[in-house]
Coordinates of C-alpha atoms and ligand atoms in Angstrom, one line a residue:
M661 CA 0.0 0.0 0.0
K662 CA 1.8 2.8 -1.2
L663 CA -0.4 5.0 0.4
A664 CA -1.1 6.7 -2.5
A665 CA -4.2 7.8 -2.9
S666 CA -6.3 10.3 -2.1
V667 CA -5.0 10.5 1.0
S668 CA -2.2 11.6 2.6
V669 CA -1.8 10.0 5.7
L670 CA 1.0 8.0 6.1
A671 CA 1.4 8.2 2.6
L672 CA 1.4 11.8 2.7
A673 CA 0.3 11.4 -0.7
L674 CA -2.3 13.9 -0.7
S675 CA -3.6 13.1 -3.9
A676 CA -3.5 10.2 -5.9
C677 CA -5.3 8.7 -8.4
A678 CA -5.4 5.3 -7.3
A679 CA -6.2 6.1 -3.8
T680 CA -4.8 3.2 -2.2
A681 CA -5.0 2.4 1.3
P682 CA -3.2 5.0 3.2
M683 CA -1.7 3.9 6.3
T684 CA -3.2 5.6 9.0
P685 CA -3.0 5.1 12.6
V686 CA -5.6 5.7 15.0
E687 CA -5.6 8.2 17.6
S688 CA -4.2 11.6 17.9
A689 CA -1.8 13.6 16.2
S690 CA 1.2 14.3 18.2
A691 CA 4.6 12.9 17.3
D692 CA 4.9 10.9 20.5
S693 CA 1.7 9.0 19.8
A694 CA 3.2 7.4 16.8
P695 CA 5.5 4.5 17.5
A696 CA 4.2 1.0 17.6
P697 CA 4.1 -0.4 21.1
A698 CA 4.9 -3.9 19.9
A699 CA 8.4 -3.0 19.1
A700 CA 9.5 -1.7 22.4
T701 CA 8.0 -4.6 24.4
T702 CA 8.3 -7.6 22.2
E703 CA 11.3 -9.8 21.8
R704 CA 13.0 -9.8 18.3
T705 CA 11.7 -13.2 17.1
P706 CA 9.7 -14.1 14.0
E707 CA 6.6 -14.3 16.2
G708 CA 7.3 -10.8 17.5
A709 CA 7.6 -9.5 14.0
R710 CA 4.3 -11.0 13.1
A711 CA 2.7 -9.4 16.1
F712 CA 4.2 -6.1 15.2
V713 CA 2.8 -6.3 11.6
A714 CA -0.6 -7.3 12.9
S715 CA -0.8 -4.3 15.3
V716 CA 0.4 -1.9 12.6
E717 CA -2.1 -3.2 10.1
K718 CA -4.9 -2.6 12.6
D719 CA -3.6 0.9 13.6
L720 CA -3.2 2.0 10.0
L721 CA -6.6 0.7 8.8
D722 CA -8.3 2.7 11.6
L723 CA -6.4 5.8 10.8
S724 CA -7.0 5.4 7.1
N725 CA -10.7 5.2 7.5
I726 CA -10.9 8.6 9.1
S727 CA -8.1 10.4 7.4
Q728 CA -9.3 9.5 3.9
R729 CA -12.5 11.3 4.8
A730 CA -10.6 14.4 5.7
A731 CA -8.7 14.1 2.4
W732 CA -12.0 13.6 0.5
V733 CA -13.6 16.7 2.0
N734 CA -10.5 18.7 1.3
S735 CA -10.4 17.7 -2.4
T736 CA -14.1 18.3 -2.9
Y737 CA -14.4 21.5 -0.9
I738 CA -11.1 23.4 -0.7
T739 CA -11.0 26.0 2.1
D740 CA -8.4 27.0 4.7
D741 CA -10.3 24.8 7.2
T742 CA -10.3 21.7 5.1
D743 CA -6.6 22.3 4.2
A744 CA -6.0 22.4 8.0
L745 CA -7.9 19.1 8.5
A746 CA -6.1 17.4 5.7
A747 CA -2.7 18.6 6.9
Y748 CA -3.5 17.5 10.4
F749 CA -4.3 13.9 9.4
G750 CA -1.5 13.9 7.0
T751 CA 0.9 14.8 9.8
I752 CA -0.3 11.9 11.9
G753 CA 0.1 9.6 9.0
T754 CA 3.6 10.8 8.3
E755 CA 4.7 10.6 11.9
K756 CA 3.3 7.1 12.3
G757 CA 4.5 6.1 8.9
V758 CA 8.1 7.2 9.7
A759 CA 8.0 5.5 13.1
Y760 CA 6.7 2.3 11.6
A761 CA 9.1 2.3 8.7
K762 CA 12.0 2.5 11.1
E763 CA 10.6 -0.2 13.2
A764 CA 10.0 -2.3 10.1
A765 CA 13.7 -1.9 9.2
E766 CA 14.7 -3.3 12.6
W767 CA 12.3 -6.2 12.4
S768 CA 13.5 -7.1 8.9
K769 CA 16.8 -8.1 10.3
V770 CA 15.3 -11.0 12.3
Q771 CA 16.3 -14.4 11.0
G772 CA 13.6 -16.9 10.0
L773 CA 10.8 -14.5 9.1
D774 CA 7.9 -16.1 7.1
L775 CA 7.5 -14.7 3.5
D776 CA 4.5 -12.6 4.2
T777 CA 5.9 -10.9 7.2
A778 CA 9.2 -10.2 5.4
R779 CA 7.2 -8.8 2.4
K780 CA 4.9 -6.6 4.6
L781 CA 7.9 -5.2 6.5
N782 CA 9.5 -4.2 3.2
I783 CA 6.2 -2.6 2.0
L784 CA 6.0 -0.7 5.3
R785 CA 9.6 0.6 5.0
G786 CA 8.9 2.2 1.6
A787 CA 5.2 3.0 1.9
L788 CA 5.4 6.7 2.4
V789 CA 5.4 8.9 -0.7
L790 CA 7.1 11.6 1.3
A791 CA 8.9 10.9 4.6
A792 CA 9.8 13.5 7.1
P793 CA 12.8 13.5 9.5
S794 CA 12.1 13.0 13.1
T795 CA 13.0 16.6 13.9
P796 CA 10.1 18.2 15.8
G797 CA 7.7 20.0 13.5
A798 CA 9.1 18.5 10.3
A799 CA 6.1 16.3 9.6
A800 CA 3.7 19.1 10.2
E801 CA 5.6 21.5 8.0
L802 CA 5.8 18.9 5.2
N803 CA 2.1 18.2 5.3
T804 CA 1.2 21.9 5.5
I805 CA 3.3 22.5 2.4
A806 CA 2.0 19.4 0.5
T807 CA -1.6 20.3 1.2
R808 CA -1.1 23.9 0.1
L809 CA 0.5 22.8 -3.1
Q810 CA -2.3 20.5 -4.0
S811 CA -5.0 23.1 -3.1
T812 CA -3.1 25.8 -5.1
Y813 CA -3.3 23.5 -8.1
G814 CA -7.0 22.9 -7.5
K815 CA -7.7 26.6 -7.4
G816 CA -5.7 27.3 -10.5
R817 CA -6.9 29.5 -13.3
A818 CA -6.0 30.3 -16.9
T819 CA -7.2 33.0 -19.3
L820 CA -8.7 32.8 -22.8
D821 CA -9.3 36.0 -24.7
G822 CA -8.4 37.7 -21.5
K823 CA -11.2 36.1 -19.5
V824 CA -10.5 33.9 -16.5
I825 CA -11.3 30.2 -16.8
T826 CA -11.0 27.3 -14.5
G827 CA -8.4 24.5 -15.0
D828 CA -10.9 21.9 -16.2
V829 CA -12.2 24.4 -18.8
A830 CA -8.6 25.3 -19.8
E831 CA -7.9 21.6 -20.4
E832 CA -11.0 21.2 -22.5
Q833 CA -10.2 24.3 -24.5
M834 CA -6.7 23.1 -25.3
G835 CA -8.4 20.2 -27.0
V836 CA -10.6 22.2 -29.3
L837 CA -8.8 25.5 -30.0
R838 CA -7.0 25.7 -33.3
D839 CA -5.8 29.3 -33.2
P840 CA -2.1 29.3 -32.1
K841 CA -2.5 32.7 -30.5
K842 CA -5.2 31.4 -28.3
T843 CA -3.6 28.1 -27.4
A844 CA -0.4 30.1 -26.5
E845 CA -2.5 32.3 -24.2
V846 CA -4.2 29.5 -22.4
W847 CA -0.9 27.5 -22.1
T848 CA 1.1 30.4 -20.9
S849 CA -1.4 31.8 -18.4
W850 CA -1.9 28.3 -16.9
N851 CA 1.8 27.7 -16.5
N852 CA 2.4 31.1 -15.1
N853 CA -0.5 31.3 -12.7
V854 CA -0.3 27.8 -11.4
G855 CA 3.3 26.8 -11.5
R856 CA 5.3 30.0 -10.6
P857 CA 3.9 30.6 -7.1
M858 CA 4.7 27.0 -6.1
R859 CA 8.5 27.1 -6.5
P860 CA 9.5 28.1 -2.9
D861 CA 7.1 25.5 -1.4
Y862 CA 8.3 22.8 -3.7
T863 CA 11.9 23.5 -3.0
R864 CA 11.4 23.3 0.7
M865 CA 9.3 20.2 0.4
V866 CA 12.1 18.4 -1.5
E867 CA 14.6 19.3 1.3
I868 CA 12.4 17.9 4.1
A869 CA 11.3 14.8 2.2
N870 CA 14.9 13.9 1.3
Q871 CA 16.0 14.2 4.9
G872 CA 13.1 11.9 5.8
A873 CA 14.1 9.4 3.1
K874 CA 17.7 9.4 4.3
E875 CA 16.6 8.7 7.9
L876 CA 14.8 5.6 6.6
G877 CA 18.0 4.4 4.9
Y878 CA 17.3 5.5 1.3
D879 CA 19.7 7.6 -0.7
D880 CA 16.9 10.0 -1.5
T881 CA 13.1 10.2 -2.0
G882 CA 13.4 9.0 -5.6
A883 CA 15.3 5.9 -4.6
M884 CA 12.6 5.2 -2.1
W885 CA 9.9 5.4 -4.8
R886 CA 11.9 3.0 -7.0
S887 CA 12.3 0.6 -4.1
Q888 CA 8.7 -0.7 -4.4
Y889 CA 8.9 -2.9 -7.5
D890 CA 10.3 -6.2 -6.2
M891 CA 13.7 -5.3 -7.4
S892 CA 16.5 -2.9 -6.5
P893 CA 16.1 0.8 -7.5
Q894 CA 19.0 0.3 -10.0
E895 CA 17.3 -2.7 -11.6
F896 CA 14.1 -0.7 -11.8
S897 CA 15.8 2.2 -13.6
A898 CA 17.3 -0.3 -16.1
M899 CA 14.0 -1.9 -16.8
Y900 CA 12.4 1.5 -17.3
D901 CA 14.9 2.5 -19.8
R902 CA 14.8 -0.8 -21.6
L903 CA 11.0 -0.5 -22.0
W904 CA 11.5 3.0 -23.5
S905 CA 14.1 1.8 -25.9
E906 CA 11.6 -0.8 -27.2
V907 CA 8.9 1.7 -28.0
K908 CA 10.9 4.8 -28.9
P909 CA 11.2 4.0 -32.7
L910 CA 7.4 4.0 -32.9
Y911 CA 7.2 7.4 -31.1
D912 CA 9.8 8.9 -33.4
Q913 CA 7.7 8.0 -36.4
L914 CA 4.6 9.5 -34.9
H915 CA 6.5 12.7 -33.9
C916 CA 7.9 13.0 -37.5
Y917 CA 4.5 12.6 -39.1
T918 CA 2.6 14.9 -36.7
R919 CA 5.2 17.7 -37.1
A920 CA 4.8 17.5 -40.8
K921 CA 1.0 17.8 -40.6
L922 CA 1.2 20.7 -38.1
N923 CA 3.7 22.4 -40.5
Q924 CA 1.2 22.0 -43.4
K925 CA -1.6 23.4 -41.3
Y926 CA 0.1 26.3 -39.5
G927 CA 3.1 27.2 -41.7
N928 CA 6.8 27.7 -40.9
A929 CA 6.3 30.7 -38.7
V930 CA 4.2 28.7 -36.2
Q931 CA 5.5 25.2 -36.6
P932 CA 8.7 24.7 -38.6
A933 CA 9.2 21.5 -40.5
S934 CA 12.2 20.6 -38.5
G935 CA 13.1 20.7 -34.8
P936 CA 10.8 20.3 -31.9
I937 CA 7.0 20.6 -32.0
R938 CA 5.4 23.6 -30.3
A939 CA 3.8 22.3 -27.1
D940 CA 0.5 24.1 -27.3
L941 CA -0.4 22.8 -30.8
L942 CA -1.0 19.2 -29.7
G943 CA -4.5 19.4 -28.2
N944 CA -3.4 19.0 -24.6
M945 CA -2.1 21.3 -21.9
W946 CA 0.9 19.1 -21.3
A947 CA 1.3 17.7 -24.9
Q948 CA 0.9 14.3 -23.2
E949 CA -1.8 12.9 -25.4
W950 CA -2.6 14.2 -28.8
G951 CA -5.8 12.5 -29.8
N952 CA -7.7 15.8 -29.7
I953 CA -6.0 17.0 -32.8
Y954 CA -6.7 13.9 -34.8
D955 CA -8.6 16.1 -37.3
V956 CA -5.3 17.9 -38.0
V957 CA -3.3 14.7 -38.7
A958 CA -6.0 12.4 -40.2
P959 CA -4.8 10.8 -43.5
K960 CA -6.7 11.9 -46.6
G961 CA -9.4 9.3 -47.6
S962 CA -8.8 6.6 -45.0
G963 CA -8.6 9.2 -42.2
D964 CA -12.3 9.7 -41.7
V965 CA -13.1 6.7 -39.5
G966 CA -16.8 7.5 -39.8
Y967 CA -17.5 8.4 -36.2
D968 CA -16.3 10.5 -33.3
V969 CA -17.1 9.4 -29.8
T970 CA -17.7 12.9 -28.6
D971 CA -20.2 13.5 -31.4
L972 CA -21.9 10.1 -30.6
L973 CA -22.3 11.0 -26.9
K974 CA -23.6 14.4 -27.7
A975 CA -26.0 13.2 -30.4
K976 CA -27.5 10.7 -27.9
K977 CA -27.7 13.4 -25.3
K978 CA -25.6 11.4 -22.8
T979 CA -25.0 13.0 -19.4
P980 CA -21.8 12.6 -17.4
T981 CA -23.7 10.1 -15.2
D982 CA -24.8 8.2 -18.3
M983 CA -21.1 8.0 -19.2
V984 CA -20.2 6.5 -15.8
K985 CA -23.1 4.0 -16.3
I986 CA -21.6 3.0 -19.6
G987 CA -18.3 2.4 -17.9
E988 CA -19.8 0.4 -15.1
G989 CA -21.6 -1.7 -17.7
F990 CA -18.4 -2.9 -19.2
Y991 CA -17.2 -4.3 -15.9
T992 CA -20.5 -5.9 -15.0
S993 CA -20.5 -7.5 -18.5
L994 CA -17.4 -9.3 -17.4
G995 CA -19.1 -10.6 -14.3
F996 CA -18.1 -8.0 -11.7
A997 CA -20.8 -6.9 -9.3
P998 CA -22.4 -3.5 -9.9
L999 CA -21.1 -0.5 -8.0
P1000 CA -22.7 0.1 -4.6
E1001 CA -25.5 2.6 -4.2
T1002 CA -23.2 4.8 -2.1
F1003 CA -21.0 5.2 -5.2
W1004 CA -23.7 7.1 -6.9
A1005 CA -24.7 9.1 -3.9
R1006 CA -21.2 10.1 -2.8
S1007 CA -19.1 10.5 -6.0
Q1008 CA -18.3 13.9 -7.5
I1009 CA -19.1 13.3 -11.2
V1010 CA -19.3 16.9 -12.3
R1011 CA -17.8 20.1 -11.0
P1012 CA -19.9 21.5 -8.2
E1013 CA -21.0 25.1 -8.2
G1014 CA -19.8 27.7 -5.8
R1015 CA -16.8 26.0 -4.3
E1016 CA -13.2 25.1 -5.1
V1017 CA -12.4 21.5 -5.8
V1018 CA -9.5 19.4 -7.2
C1019 CA -10.8 18.6 -10.7
H1020 CA -8.1 16.2 -11.6
A1021 CA -9.8 12.8 -11.8
S1022 CA -9.2 10.2 -9.0
A1023 CA -10.8 7.1 -7.6
W1024 CA -11.2 6.4 -3.9
D1025 CA -12.0 3.6 -1.5
L1026 CA -12.8 5.4 1.7
D1027 CA -13.3 2.5 4.0
N1028 CA -10.9 0.1 2.3
K1029 CA -13.9 -2.1 1.6
D1030 CA -16.7 -0.8 -0.6
D1031 CA -17.2 2.9 -0.1
L1032 CA -16.0 3.4 -3.6
R1033 CA -16.1 6.8 -5.3
I1034 CA -14.8 8.8 -8.2
K1035 CA -14.0 12.5 -8.2
M1036 CA -14.1 14.1 -11.6
C1037 CA -15.3 17.3 -13.4
T1038 CA -16.6 15.3 -16.3
K1039 CA -17.1 16.8 -19.7
V1040 CA -19.2 15.0 -22.3
N1041 CA -16.4 13.9 -24.7
G1042 CA -14.5 10.9 -25.8
E1043 CA -11.5 11.7 -23.6
D1044 CA -13.5 11.7 -20.4
L1045 CA -15.2 8.5 -21.4
V1046 CA -11.8 6.9 -21.4
T1047 CA -10.9 8.6 -18.1
I1048 CA -14.1 7.2 -16.6
H1049 CA -13.1 3.7 -17.6
H1050 CA -9.7 4.4 -16.1
E1051 CA -11.0 5.5 -12.7
L1052 CA -13.5 2.7 -12.5
G1053 CA -10.6 0.3 -13.1
H1054 CA -9.1 1.6 -9.8
N1055 CA -12.4 1.1 -8.0
F1056 CA -13.0 -2.4 -9.3
Y1057 CA -9.4 -3.3 -8.4
Q1058 CA -9.9 -1.9 -4.9
R1059 CA -13.0 -3.9 -4.3
A1060 CA -11.5 -7.1 -5.8
Y1061 CA -8.6 -7.1 -3.2
N1062 CA -10.6 -5.9 -0.2
Q1063 CA -10.2 -9.2 1.5
Q1064 CA -6.5 -8.8 1.7
P1065 CA -4.7 -7.7 4.9
Y1066 CA -4.2 -4.0 5.1
L1067 CA -0.6 -3.9 3.8
Y1068 CA -1.7 -5.8 0.7
L1069 CA -4.5 -3.5 -0.2
N1070 CA -2.9 -2.3 -3.3
G1071 CA -2.0 -3.2 -6.9
A1072 CA 0.6 -5.7 -7.8
N1073 CA 2.6 -2.6 -8.4
D1074 CA 1.3 0.9 -9.1
G1075 CA 1.6 0.4 -12.8
F1076 CA -1.0 -2.4 -12.6
H1077 CA -3.4 -0.1 -10.8
E1078 CA -3.1 2.5 -13.5
A1079 CA -3.4 -0.1 -16.3
I1080 CA -6.6 -1.9 -15.5
G1081 CA -9.1 0.8 -16.6
D1082 CA -7.1 1.7 -19.7
F1083 CA -6.9 -1.9 -20.7
I1084 CA -10.7 -2.2 -20.4
A1085 CA -11.1 1.0 -22.5
L1086 CA -8.9 -0.5 -25.3
S1087 CA -12.0 -2.7 -25.9
V1088 CA -14.1 0.4 -26.8
T1089 CA -14.0 -0.6 -30.5
P1090 CA -16.6 0.4 -33.1
E1091 CA -18.2 -3.0 -32.8
Y1092 CA -18.6 -2.4 -29.0
L1093 CA -20.1 1.0 -29.6
V1094 CA -22.7 -0.7 -31.7
Q1095 CA -23.4 -3.3 -29.0
I1096 CA -24.2 -0.5 -26.5
G1097 CA -26.3 1.4 -28.9
L1098 CA -24.0 4.4 -29.4
L1099 CA -23.1 3.7 -33.1
D1100 CA -25.3 2.6 -35.9
R1101 CA -24.2 -0.7 -37.4
N1102 CA -24.0 0.8 -40.9
K1103 CA -21.5 3.3 -39.6
V1104 CA -18.9 0.7 -38.5
P1105 CA -15.7 1.6 -40.4
D1106 CA -14.5 -1.2 -42.7
A1107 CA -10.9 -2.5 -42.9
S1108 CA -9.9 0.3 -45.2
K1109 CA -10.2 2.7 -42.2
D1110 CA -7.8 0.7 -40.0
T1111 CA -5.0 3.2 -40.5
G1112 CA -7.2 6.0 -39.3
L1113 CA -8.4 4.0 -36.3
L1114 CA -4.9 3.1 -35.3
L1115 CA -3.6 6.6 -35.8
R1116 CA -6.4 8.0 -33.7
Q1117 CA -5.4 5.5 -30.9
A1118 CA -1.6 6.1 -31.3
M1119 CA -2.1 9.9 -30.9
D1120 CA -3.1 9.1 -27.3
K1121 CA -1.3 6.0 -26.5
V1122 CA 2.0 6.3 -28.2
A1123 CA 2.3 10.1 -27.8
F1124 CA 2.1 9.6 -24.1
L1125 CA 5.1 7.4 -23.7
P1126 CA 7.9 9.9 -23.4
F1127 CA 5.9 12.2 -21.2
G1128 CA 5.0 9.3 -18.9
L1129 CA 8.7 8.5 -18.8
L1130 CA 10.1 11.9 -18.1
V1131 CA 8.0 13.3 -15.3
D1132 CA 9.7 11.1 -12.8
K1133 CA 13.1 11.4 -14.5
W1134 CA 12.7 15.1 -13.6
R1135 CA 11.6 14.3 -10.1
W1136 CA 14.3 11.6 -9.6
G1137 CA 16.8 14.3 -10.7
V1138 CA 15.3 16.8 -8.3
F1139 CA 15.5 14.4 -5.4
D1140 CA 19.0 13.2 -6.1
G1141 CA 20.3 16.7 -6.6
S1142 CA 21.3 16.4 -10.3
I1143 CA 18.6 19.0 -11.0
P1144 CA 19.2 21.7 -8.4
A1145 CA 16.5 24.2 -7.4
S1146 CA 18.4 26.8 -9.4
S1147 CA 17.5 24.9 -12.6
Y1148 CA 14.2 23.3 -12.0
E1149 CA 12.7 24.9 -15.0
A1150 CA 15.6 24.3 -17.3
G1151 CA 15.8 20.7 -16.2
W1152 CA 12.1 20.2 -17.1
N1153 CA 12.3 21.9 -20.5
Q1154 CA 15.5 20.0 -21.3
L1155 CA 13.8 16.6 -20.6
R1156 CA 10.7 17.7 -22.5
L1157 CA 12.9 18.5 -25.5
Q1158 CA 15.1 15.3 -25.2
Y1159 CA 12.3 12.8 -24.8
Q1160 CA 9.2 14.4 -26.3
G1161 CA 10.8 16.6 -28.9
I1162 CA 8.6 19.6 -27.9
T1163 CA 9.3 23.2 -27.0
P1164 CA 7.3 25.8 -25.0
P1165 CA 5.3 28.4 -27.1
T1166 CA 6.7 31.3 -25.0
Q1167 CA 10.0 32.2 -23.4
R1168 CA 10.6 30.4 -20.1
S1169 CA 13.1 31.2 -17.3
E1170 CA 13.9 30.2 -13.8
A1171 CA 11.2 32.6 -12.6
D1172 CA 8.8 29.9 -13.9
F1173 CA 8.0 26.5 -12.5
D1174 CA 6.1 24.7 -15.3
P1175 CA 6.3 21.3 -13.6
G1176 CA 4.0 22.7 -10.9
A1177 CA 1.4 23.2 -13.6
K1178 CA 1.0 19.4 -13.9
Y1179 CA -1.2 17.9 -11.3
H1180 CA 1.0 15.1 -10.1
I1181 CA 3.9 17.4 -9.2
P1182 CA 2.0 19.5 -6.6
G1183 CA -0.1 16.4 -5.8
N1184 CA 3.0 14.3 -5.1
T1185 CA 1.7 11.3 -7.1
P1186 CA 4.6 9.3 -8.5
Y1187 CA 4.4 9.1 -12.3
A1188 CA 6.5 6.2 -13.5
R1189 CA 3.3 4.2 -12.9
Y1190 CA 1.7 5.7 -15.9
F1191 CA 4.6 4.9 -18.2
L1192 CA 4.5 1.3 -16.9
A1193 CA 0.7 1.2 -17.3
R1194 CA 0.9 2.3 -21.0
I1195 CA 3.0 -0.8 -21.7
L1196 CA 1.2 -3.2 -19.4
Q1197 CA -2.3 -2.4 -20.7
F1198 CA -1.4 -3.8 -24.1
Q1199 CA 0.0 -6.9 -22.5
F1200 CA -3.3 -7.4 -20.6
Y1201 CA -5.3 -6.6 -23.7
K1202 CA -3.5 -9.1 -25.9
A1203 CA -3.8 -11.8 -23.2
A1204 CA -7.6 -11.1 -22.9
C1205 CA -8.0 -11.2 -26.6
D1206 CA -6.2 -14.5 -26.8
M1207 CA -8.4 -15.9 -24.1
A1208 CA -11.4 -14.7 -26.0
G1209 CA -10.1 -16.6 -29.1
W1210 CA -9.9 -13.4 -31.1
K1211 CA -8.4 -13.9 -34.6
G1212 CA -8.6 -10.6 -36.4
P1213 CA -6.4 -7.5 -36.1
L1214 CA -5.6 -6.9 -32.5
H1215 CA -7.1 -3.4 -32.4
R1216 CA -10.5 -4.6 -33.5
C1217 CA -10.9 -7.0 -30.5
S1218 CA -13.4 -6.3 -27.8
F1219 CA -13.8 -8.8 -24.9
Y1220 CA -17.1 -7.0 -23.8
G1221 CA -19.3 -9.6 -22.1
N1222 CA -16.6 -12.3 -21.9
K1223 CA -17.0 -14.0 -18.5
E1224 CA -13.9 -16.1 -18.8
V1225 CA -11.8 -13.0 -19.2
G1226 CA -13.6 -11.5 -16.2
Q1227 CA -12.8 -14.5 -14.1
R1228 CA -9.1 -14.5 -15.0
L1229 CA -8.9 -10.8 -14.5
N1230 CA -10.5 -11.1 -11.1
A1231 CA -8.0 -13.7 -10.1
M1232 CA -5.2 -11.3 -10.7
L1233 CA -7.0 -8.3 -9.1
E1234 CA -7.9 -10.1 -5.9
M1235 CA -4.2 -10.9 -5.2
G1236 CA -3.7 -7.2 -4.5
A1237 CA -0.1 -6.7 -3.5
S1238 CA 0.2 -10.0 -1.8
K1239 CA 2.7 -11.4 -4.3
P1240 CA 5.6 -10.0 -6.3
W1241 CA 4.2 -8.4 -9.4
P1242 CA 5.6 -11.0 -11.9
D1243 CA 3.4 -13.5 -10.2
A1244 CA 0.3 -11.4 -10.8
L1245 CA 1.4 -10.7 -14.4
Q1246 CA 1.9 -14.4 -15.0
A1247 CA -1.6 -15.2 -13.6
F1248 CA -3.2 -13.2 -16.3
T1249 CA -0.8 -13.1 -19.2
G1250 CA 1.4 -16.2 -18.7
S1251 CA 4.5 -13.9 -18.8
R1252 CA 6.6 -12.7 -16.0
E1253 CA 8.2 -9.8 -17.9
M1254 CA 7.0 -6.3 -18.7
S1255 CA 7.4 -6.0 -22.5
G1256 CA 6.6 -3.4 -25.2
R1257 CA 6.0 -6.2 -27.7
P1258 CA 2.2 -6.4 -27.4
M1259 CA 2.0 -2.6 -27.9
L1260 CA 4.3 -2.8 -30.9
E1261 CA 2.2 -5.7 -32.3
Y1262 CA -1.0 -3.6 -31.9
F1263 CA 0.5 -0.7 -33.8
A1264 CA 2.6 -2.6 -36.3
P1265 CA 0.5 -1.8 -39.4
L1266 CA 0.5 1.8 -38.4
Q1267 CA 4.3 1.9 -37.8
R1268 CA 4.8 0.6 -41.4
W1269 CA 2.4 3.2 -42.7
L1270 CA 4.1 6.0 -40.8
E1271 CA 7.5 4.9 -42.1
Q1272 CA 6.2 5.2 -45.7
Q1273 CA 4.6 8.6 -45.0
N1274 CA 7.9 9.9 -43.5
Q1275 CA 10.0 8.8 -46.4
G1276 CA 12.1 11.7 -47.6
R1277 CA 11.6 13.5 -44.3
K1278 CA 14.4 14.2 -41.9
C1279 CA 13.0 12.8 -38.6
G1280 CA 14.2 13.7 -35.2
W1281 CA 14.8 17.2 -33.7
Ligands
X8Z261 O1 -3.8 11.1 -13.6 C1 -4.3 10.2 -14.3 C2 -5.7 9.7 -14.0 C3 -5.9 9.6 -12.5 S1 -4.9 8.3 -11.8 C4 -6.7 10.6 -14.5 N1 -3.7 9.9 -15.5 C5 -2.4 10.5 -15.9 C6 -2.6 11.9 -16.2 O2 -3.7 12.4 -16.3 O3 -1.5 12.6 -16.3 C7 -4.2 9.0 -16.4 C8 -3.3 9.0 -17.6 C9 -2.0 9.7 -17.1
ZN262 ZN1 -5.3 6.4 -12.3

């Protein structure tokens, strides 16, 4: 339980998309209430270690159940008061988390531990997203800063035509605007307004968290994050780079093709034919997914795939709640039980009027059992339909493992948690849209439209890869000191250029702090998980399609309604974090390795096509 989630608590992860079980202890908030009594009084034996783990699990479960509520109220009603509540519970969680992590390190040295106890002790050691040193006041300062950063993000504003707009509207507008002056205005105002003021807080937070990580025996906070993958931090970094090298050639082709199309549309003055792509032209505030500009890159003839999910939803007058019902319907078709009534009563599906909220989508499990909720500011469009499937993937995962002991209430690794809903959404094929009554059968695109369908999908899935990779390369650099505070902005822009091949639309300097304008930085949600998930979801999808006996092109496969896939999926999900992730991967796919191969197979026809289109072009930047 990487205490991620929506909660801070021990996890201090005041945010989190996968809202995993935060460790939370029970009672009060002072530093001296934290340590586990078992440690002081019990002999260092395997039985003593088991007793320690049991008492910690009970303590953290109790704390989690109350502190998640504080975090929920804070995220759905930001005020100075709810900030104070969230920081208060976050502080208890940090103090307890640090004390338990230190104890866990001691207990780990006991000879003859059973496998589960050893595994849980290791989880406990690295469970905090941000640790604090034991210096009095450090945990409180850390949590106050982390809460303020997250709320500053939630309250962020941009401008369009000089008028102030909220963050969710700014995101939506970046998808539909095609006037480079306007996209530059929204992009620049968002990054300036949201990111800049965060720099001092972020700098201080890094200092405290690194001191905390060192006290727990890690080199720095980034090494602590990389320690939770059933391998050493070094092995993890090597696997991470290996996966990127597998898929990079596909990204390079997509970049080359997209740049040429943007150059045709906007001309040399806005988008030159060589060099990096201007970041605000890609249909997304962070240039992380490009599907919104499919109309700009669609190939002539085969590019019109005959339907657009946003148009279909609007034509059928679907509401945000209808969209969530559609998502739920996919999971129930596989045999999962429907969401509980409380989900519908307690979720935030649209932005509420008259108060500040964190709009960035997340999924919660407030009682670590079945108080499941999503928090979104849903717009009726295809992008949010995918996000709904994504969030529900977290919720169905959480409920599937809710019989596990507290320290196993989590995904096999955090990439698994992020991959489930996306893997389900890969099944949203034209044929599936017919099955649920959104698309007329006579509008299903024939095989001649496959290039268009694949390109539409690649603009989201493939385009994301380098962004998913670099966010934590930046943070790892910040935490290990190779990107010092004096070059936070330069370090960010350099990684964006190196991996994504993009460049900001306006001049940036060290007065800016553009990383802060991306939710997961002020929210302190580790990001490597999304890169892993991008790879894993195709492994899951291919395995499911094989189980379903699918014979056609991979991207046309939908396993909607397939109960066998549902059962096998549930078998993986209900394991939670109880086994090393290769065991979970094997249970569903038969393989123990993360691999880019299924993703490459999915896009193979497109990659060939892109290579032809790019002939004669000088790719790269
Ligand atoms: O943050 C998310 C989810 C919540 S866990 C909406 N995602 C990443 C992002 O938006 O940056 C999903 C894809 C990547
Ligand atoms: Zn997520």
